[in-house]
């Protein structure tokens, strides 16, 4: 039997695109709140004997999205789904991968355990924030396909904005992996800066002299925009006139958009791993391709 795609909450926009590409049936999942804030989930179609591809993206409101995901995965299995393949393009809590201060929860581990506990048999994600864990296999015991949007972003920057040959700047060591990938597509060099985070919305980025007129900053996540805004500021101070920004997961919380506008970003290119107004690159074809080799029937 052909797999079905379960379209859940924040992942619905992607579920629809993936269904169009793969031809897999789309089953809507009703997710709503009871008056007291508890979560109600209902799978609106038949999953028995089929691989259920559960598409959910964990932003905005990651805690709500996570509960929706867990309830749906467990329910799909209870209703006889052969396997649950979680498609979680933006995987939350990955940055809390250590006990930075005494007593803190190492949330990335806890969330990984919960997803496994829910009966998820395999996971597909995009640009998982790997830092202290170098490989998804160090965090998960189920198979994880960690796709990268780097090539798609690079191709877009080249094709639509003519940025081939433009120096790529990664704001911090973690961003090296994404900066390197985009630079390869642009056929340009990449430079990785160092970042010190002093608070949730307060970062300091090392100075650099590129000796060039334009640059493109590449990172995995824009959350408050503090990292990118500070990097733009540093580059502009050193004489770079046009600073472009590309990232995979555009969360844009707090005053992120204001921050980016006020430092004069030339353009912002993101993907649709989370719904956001700057998404010009869709990761749906990438995910659909990955699913081809995974999802199947009895
Ligand atoms: C952290 O290392 C990530 O790669 C991003 O740089 C970070 O999450 C961006 O957060 P913000 O936009 O709040 O500075």
PDB file of N, CA and C in Angstrom, residues 196-258:
ATOM      1  N   UNK A 196      30.735  35.446  20.497  1.00  0.00           N
ATOM      2  CA  UNK A 196      30.542  35.235  21.929  1.00  0.00           C
ATOM      3  C   UNK A 196      29.120  35.656  22.251  1.00  0.00           C
ATOM      4  N   UNK A 197      28.363  34.730  22.865  1.00  0.00           N
ATOM      5  CA  UNK A 197      26.980  35.085  23.210  1.00  0.00           C
ATOM      6  C   UNK A 197      26.955  35.538  24.658  1.00  0.00           C
ATOM      7  N   UNK A 198      26.547  36.805  24.821  1.00  0.00           N
ATOM      8  CA  UNK A 198      26.507  37.340  26.190  1.00  0.00           C
ATOM      9  C   UNK A 198      25.125  37.221  26.804  1.00  0.00           C
ATOM     10  N   UNK A 199      24.122  37.061  25.960  1.00  0.00           N
ATOM     11  CA  UNK A 199      22.746  36.936  26.433  1.00  0.00           C
ATOM     12  C   UNK A 199      21.904  36.476  25.269  1.00  0.00           C
ATOM     13  N   UNK A 200      20.616  36.201  25.528  1.00  0.00           N
ATOM     14  CA  UNK A 200      19.744  35.657  24.480  1.00  0.00           C
ATOM     15  C   UNK A 200      19.751  36.550  23.232  1.00  0.00           C
ATOM     16  N   UNK A 201      19.846  37.869  23.437  1.00  0.00           N
ATOM     17  CA  UNK A 201      19.766  38.773  22.280  1.00  0.00           C
ATOM     18  C   UNK A 201      20.988  39.685  22.218  1.00  0.00           C
ATOM     19  N   UNK A 202      22.088  39.204  22.742  1.00  0.00           N
ATOM     20  CA  UNK A 202      23.280  40.032  22.819  1.00  0.00           C
ATOM     21  C   UNK A 202      24.506  39.192  22.460  1.00  0.00           C
ATOM     22  N   UNK A 203      25.069  39.443  21.280  1.00  0.00           N
ATOM     23  CA  UNK A 203      26.237  38.670  20.857  1.00  0.00           C
ATOM     24  C   UNK A 203      27.346  39.614  20.396  1.00  0.00           C
ATOM     25  N   UNK A 204      28.568  39.115  20.453  1.00  0.00           N
ATOM     26  CA  UNK A 204      29.685  39.872  19.897  1.00  0.00           C
ATOM     27  C   UNK A 204      30.355  38.993  18.854  1.00  0.00           C
ATOM     28  N   UNK A 205      30.621  39.570  17.688  1.00  0.00           N
ATOM     29  CA  UNK A 205      31.214  38.814  16.585  1.00  0.00           C
ATOM     30  C   UNK A 205      32.569  39.425  16.266  1.00  0.00           C
ATOM     31  N   UNK A 206      33.542  38.555  15.973  1.00  0.00           N
ATOM     32  CA  UNK A 206      34.903  39.056  15.730  1.00  0.00           C
ATOM     33  C   UNK A 206      34.956  39.936  14.473  1.00  0.00           C
ATOM     34  N   UNK A 207      35.885  40.878  14.476  1.00  0.00           N
ATOM     35  CA  UNK A 207      36.036  41.776  13.323  1.00  0.00           C
ATOM     36  C   UNK A 207      36.783  41.059  12.206  1.00  0.00           C
ATOM     37  N   UNK A 208      36.535  41.517  10.991  1.00  0.00           N
ATOM     38  CA  UNK A 208      37.226  40.912   9.848  1.00  0.00           C
ATOM     39  C   UNK A 208      37.364  41.959   8.746  1.00  0.00           C
ATOM     40  N   UNK A 209      38.467  41.909   7.999  1.00  0.00           N
ATOM     41  CA  UNK A 209      38.641  42.807   6.845  1.00  0.00           C
ATOM     42  C   UNK A 209      38.571  41.933   5.599  1.00  0.00           C
ATOM     43  N   UNK A 210      37.452  42.011   4.894  1.00  0.00           N
ATOM     44  CA  UNK A 210      37.318  41.168   3.697  1.00  0.00           C
ATOM     45  C   UNK A 210      37.985  41.804   2.482  1.00  0.00           C
ATOM     46  N   UNK A 211      38.029  43.132   2.508  1.00  0.00           N
ATOM     47  CA  UNK A 211      38.585  43.840   1.354  1.00  0.00           C
ATOM     48  C   UNK A 211      37.699  43.679   0.120  1.00  0.00           C
ATOM     49  N   UNK A 212      36.400  43.542   0.355  1.00  0.00           N
ATOM     50  CA  UNK A 212      35.473  43.357  -0.771  1.00  0.00           C
ATOM     51  C   UNK A 212      34.234  44.223  -0.585  1.00  0.00           C
ATOM     52  N   UNK A 213      33.497  44.355  -1.654  1.00  0.00           N
ATOM     53  CA  UNK A 213      32.331  45.230  -1.676  1.00  0.00           C
ATOM     54  C   UNK A 213      31.059  44.556  -1.194  1.00  0.00           C
ATOM     55  N   UNK A 214      31.005  43.224  -1.389  1.00  0.00           N
ATOM     56  CA  UNK A 214      29.796  42.524  -0.961  1.00  0.00           C
ATOM     57  C   UNK A 214      30.128  41.150  -0.390  1.00  0.00           C
ATOM     58  N   UNK A 215      29.187  40.668   0.438  1.00  0.00           N
ATOM     59  CA  UNK A 215      29.393  39.379   1.106  1.00  0.00           C
ATOM     60  C   UNK A 215      28.031  38.765   1.366  1.00  0.00           C
ATOM     61  N   UNK A 216      28.027  37.465   1.613  1.00  0.00           N
ATOM     62  CA  UNK A 216      26.764  36.812   1.986  1.00  0.00           C
ATOM     63  C   UNK A 216      26.988  36.021   3.277  1.00  0.00           C
ATOM     64  N   UNK A 217      26.178  36.345   4.270  1.00  0.00           N
ATOM     65  CA  UNK A 217      26.252  35.651   5.557  1.00  0.00           C
ATOM     66  C   UNK A 217      25.380  34.404   5.465  1.00  0.00           C
ATOM     67  N   UNK A 218      25.917  33.276   5.920  1.00  0.00           N
ATOM     68  CA  UNK A 218      25.143  32.027   5.895  1.00  0.00           C
ATOM     69  C   UNK A 218      25.112  31.431   7.304  1.00  0.00           C
ATOM     70  N   UNK A 219      23.910  31.087   7.751  1.00  0.00           N
ATOM     71  CA  UNK A 219      23.758  30.440   9.055  1.00  0.00           C
ATOM     72  C   UNK A 219      22.605  29.452   8.963  1.00  0.00           C
ATOM     73  N   UNK A 220      22.472  28.595   9.971  1.00  0.00           N
ATOM     74  CA  UNK A 220      21.359  27.637   9.936  1.00  0.00           C
ATOM     75  C   UNK A 220      20.065  28.272  10.427  1.00  0.00           C
ATOM     76  N   UNK A 221      20.173  29.059  11.514  1.00  0.00           N
ATOM     77  CA  UNK A 221      18.959  29.587  12.150  1.00  0.00           C
ATOM     78  C   UNK A 221      19.079  31.098  12.333  1.00  0.00           C
ATOM     79  N   UNK A 222      17.990  31.805  12.026  1.00  0.00           N
ATOM     80  CA  UNK A 222      17.876  33.183  12.512  1.00  0.00           C
ATOM     81  C   UNK A 222      16.752  33.166  13.527  1.00  0.00           C
ATOM     82  N   UNK A 223      17.091  33.397  14.761  1.00  0.00           N
ATOM     83  CA  UNK A 223      16.068  33.402  15.804  1.00  0.00           C
ATOM     84  C   UNK A 223      15.756  34.860  16.158  1.00  0.00           C
ATOM     85  N   UNK A 224      16.490  35.443  17.081  1.00  0.00           N
ATOM     86  CA  UNK A 224      16.245  36.863  17.418  1.00  0.00           C
ATOM     87  C   UNK A 224      16.892  37.794  16.395  1.00  0.00           C
ATOM     88  N   UNK A 225      17.736  37.242  15.532  1.00  0.00           N
ATOM     89  CA  UNK A 225      18.435  38.064  14.546  1.00  0.00           C
ATOM     90  C   UNK A 225      19.694  38.711  15.102  1.00  0.00           C
ATOM     91  N   UNK A 226      19.991  38.492  16.394  1.00  0.00           N
ATOM     92  CA  UNK A 226      21.147  39.168  17.007  1.00  0.00           C
ATOM     93  C   UNK A 226      22.451  38.759  16.316  1.00  0.00           C
ATOM     94  N   UNK A 227      22.609  37.466  16.030  1.00  0.00           N
ATOM     95  CA  UNK A 227      23.853  36.977  15.415  1.00  0.00           C
ATOM     96  C   UNK A 227      24.060  37.611  14.042  1.00  0.00           C
ATOM     97  N   UNK A 228      23.023  37.548  13.227  1.00  0.00           N
ATOM     98  CA  UNK A 228      23.174  38.054  11.859  1.00  0.00           C
ATOM     99  C   UNK A 228      23.320  39.582  11.863  1.00  0.00           C
ATOM    100  N   UNK A 229      22.524  40.251  12.678  1.00  0.00           N
ATOM    101  CA  UNK A 229      22.594  41.724  12.698  1.00  0.00           C
ATOM    102  C   UNK A 229      23.989  42.186  13.120  1.00  0.00           C
ATOM    103  N   UNK A 230      24.558  41.522  14.109  1.00  0.00           N
ATOM    104  CA  UNK A 230      25.890  41.908  14.576  1.00  0.00           C
ATOM    105  C   UNK A 230      26.935  41.614  13.495  1.00  0.00           C
ATOM    106  N   UNK A 231      26.747  40.510  12.785  1.00  0.00           N
ATOM    107  CA  UNK A 231      27.698  40.169  11.719  1.00  0.00           C
ATOM    108  C   UNK A 231      27.591  41.177  10.573  1.00  0.00           C
ATOM    109  N   UNK A 232      26.375  41.581  10.250  1.00  0.00           N
ATOM    110  CA  UNK A 232      26.193  42.605   9.205  1.00  0.00           C
ATOM    111  C   UNK A 232      26.903  43.887   9.641  1.00  0.00           C
ATOM    112  N   UNK A 233      26.702  44.250  10.905  1.00  0.00           N
ATOM    113  CA  UNK A 233      27.289  45.495  11.412  1.00  0.00           C
ATOM    114  C   UNK A 233      28.821  45.455  11.288  1.00  0.00           C
ATOM    115  N   UNK A 234      29.404  44.344  11.700  1.00  0.00           N
ATOM    116  CA  UNK A 234      30.864  44.186  11.653  1.00  0.00           C
ATOM    117  C   UNK A 234      31.356  44.288  10.202  1.00  0.00           C
ATOM    118  N   UNK A 235      30.637  43.661   9.288  1.00  0.00           N
ATOM    119  CA  UNK A 235      31.065  43.674   7.883  1.00  0.00           C
ATOM    120  C   UNK A 235      30.939  45.071   7.288  1.00  0.00           C
ATOM    121  N   UNK A 236      29.835  45.719   7.610  1.00  0.00           N
ATOM    122  CA  UNK A 236      29.627  47.062   7.042  1.00  0.00           C
ATOM    123  C   UNK A 236      30.645  48.047   7.604  1.00  0.00           C
ATOM    124  N   UNK A 237      30.960  47.891   8.866  1.00  0.00           N
ATOM    125  CA  UNK A 237      31.968  48.762   9.485  1.00  0.00           C
ATOM    126  C   UNK A 237      33.323  48.613   8.802  1.00  0.00           C
ATOM    127  N   UNK A 238      33.561  47.386   8.283  1.00  0.00           N
ATOM    128  CA  UNK A 238      34.863  47.162   7.647  1.00  0.00           C
ATOM    129  C   UNK A 238      34.804  47.481   6.147  1.00  0.00           C
ATOM    130  N   UNK A 239      33.715  48.091   5.715  1.00  0.00           N
ATOM    131  CA  UNK A 239      33.673  48.603   4.344  1.00  0.00           C
ATOM    132  C   UNK A 239      32.896  47.764   3.343  1.00  0.00           C
ATOM    133  N   UNK A 240      32.271  46.675   3.792  1.00  0.00           N
ATOM    134  CA  UNK A 240      31.477  45.875   2.850  1.00  0.00           C
ATOM    135  C   UNK A 240      30.155  46.621   2.639  1.00  0.00           C
ATOM    136  N   UNK A 241      29.852  46.964   1.414  1.00  0.00           N
ATOM    137  CA  UNK A 241      28.666  47.795   1.156  1.00  0.00           C
ATOM    138  C   UNK A 241      27.379  46.973   1.137  1.00  0.00           C
ATOM    139  N   UNK A 242      27.408  45.844   0.451  1.00  0.00           N
ATOM    140  CA  UNK A 242      26.189  45.031   0.304  1.00  0.00           C
ATOM    141  C   UNK A 242      26.362  43.728   1.068  1.00  0.00           C
ATOM    142  N   UNK A 243      25.484  43.523   2.046  1.00  0.00           N
ATOM    143  CA  UNK A 243      25.559  42.264   2.806  1.00  0.00           C
ATOM    144  C   UNK A 243      24.242  41.499   2.633  1.00  0.00           C
ATOM    145  N   UNK A 244      24.332  40.329   2.013  1.00  0.00           N
ATOM    146  CA  UNK A 244      23.178  39.453   1.823  1.00  0.00           C
ATOM    147  C   UNK A 244      23.168  38.422   2.945  1.00  0.00           C
ATOM    148  N   UNK A 245      21.995  37.870   3.208  1.00  0.00           N
ATOM    149  CA  UNK A 245      21.880  36.859   4.266  1.00  0.00           C
ATOM    150  C   UNK A 245      21.091  35.672   3.727  1.00  0.00           C
ATOM    151  N   UNK A 246      21.594  34.479   4.007  1.00  0.00           N
ATOM    152  CA  UNK A 246      20.850  33.265   3.650  1.00  0.00           C
ATOM    153  C   UNK A 246      20.847  32.335   4.854  1.00  0.00           C
ATOM    154  N   UNK A 247      19.687  31.791   5.162  1.00  0.00           N
ATOM    155  CA  UNK A 247      19.637  30.827   6.260  1.00  0.00           C
ATOM    156  C   UNK A 247      18.556  29.793   5.961  1.00  0.00           C
ATOM    157  N   UNK A 248      18.659  28.658   6.663  1.00  0.00           N
ATOM    158  CA  UNK A 248      17.679  27.588   6.450  1.00  0.00           C
ATOM    159  C   UNK A 248      16.409  27.835   7.255  1.00  0.00           C
ATOM    160  N   UNK A 249      16.583  28.022   8.570  1.00  0.00           N
ATOM    161  CA  UNK A 249      15.426  28.114   9.457  1.00  0.00           C
ATOM    162  C   UNK A 249      15.233  29.559   9.919  1.00  0.00           C
ATOM    163  N   UNK A 250      14.200  30.184   9.399  1.00  0.00           N
ATOM    164  CA  UNK A 250      13.974  31.594   9.679  1.00  0.00           C
ATOM    165  C   UNK A 250      12.876  31.716  10.748  1.00  0.00           C
ATOM    166  N   UNK A 251      13.281  31.737  12.003  1.00  0.00           N
ATOM    167  CA  UNK A 251      12.291  31.746  13.089  1.00  0.00           C
ATOM    168  C   UNK A 251      11.768  33.163  13.350  1.00  0.00           C
ATOM    169  N   UNK A 252      12.658  34.134  13.173  1.00  0.00           N
ATOM    170  CA  UNK A 252      12.285  35.547  13.290  1.00  0.00           C
ATOM    171  C   UNK A 252      11.447  35.846  14.540  1.00  0.00           C
ATOM    172  N   UNK A 253      12.020  35.597  15.683  1.00  0.00           N
ATOM    173  CA  UNK A 253      11.314  35.910  16.926  1.00  0.00           C
ATOM    174  C   UNK A 253      11.767  37.275  17.433  1.00  0.00           C
ATOM    175  N   UNK A 254      11.043  37.744  18.439  1.00  0.00           N
ATOM    176  CA  UNK A 254      11.382  39.013  19.079  1.00  0.00           C
ATOM    177  C   UNK A 254      11.440  40.114  18.006  1.00  0.00           C
ATOM    178  N   UNK A 255      12.497  40.956  18.046  1.00  0.00           N
ATOM    179  CA  UNK A 255      12.561  42.076  17.098  1.00  0.00           C
ATOM    180  C   UNK A 255      13.458  41.742  15.916  1.00  0.00           C
ATOM    181  N   UNK A 256      13.504  40.473  15.519  1.00  0.00           N
ATOM    182  CA  UNK A 256      14.460  40.049  14.491  1.00  0.00           C
ATOM    183  C   UNK A 256      14.353  40.864  13.198  1.00  0.00           C
ATOM    184  N   UNK A 257      13.130  41.026  12.689  1.00  0.00           N
ATOM    185  CA  UNK A 257      13.004  41.721  11.402  1.00  0.00           C
ATOM    186  C   UNK A 257      13.482  43.167  11.523  1.00  0.00           C
ATOM    187  N   UNK A 258      13.100  43.823  12.605  1.00  0.00           N
ATOM    188  CA  UNK A 258      13.529  45.211  12.824  1.00  0.00           C
ATOM    189  C   UNK A 258      15.059  45.279  12.868  1.00  0.00           C
TER     190      UNK A 258
END
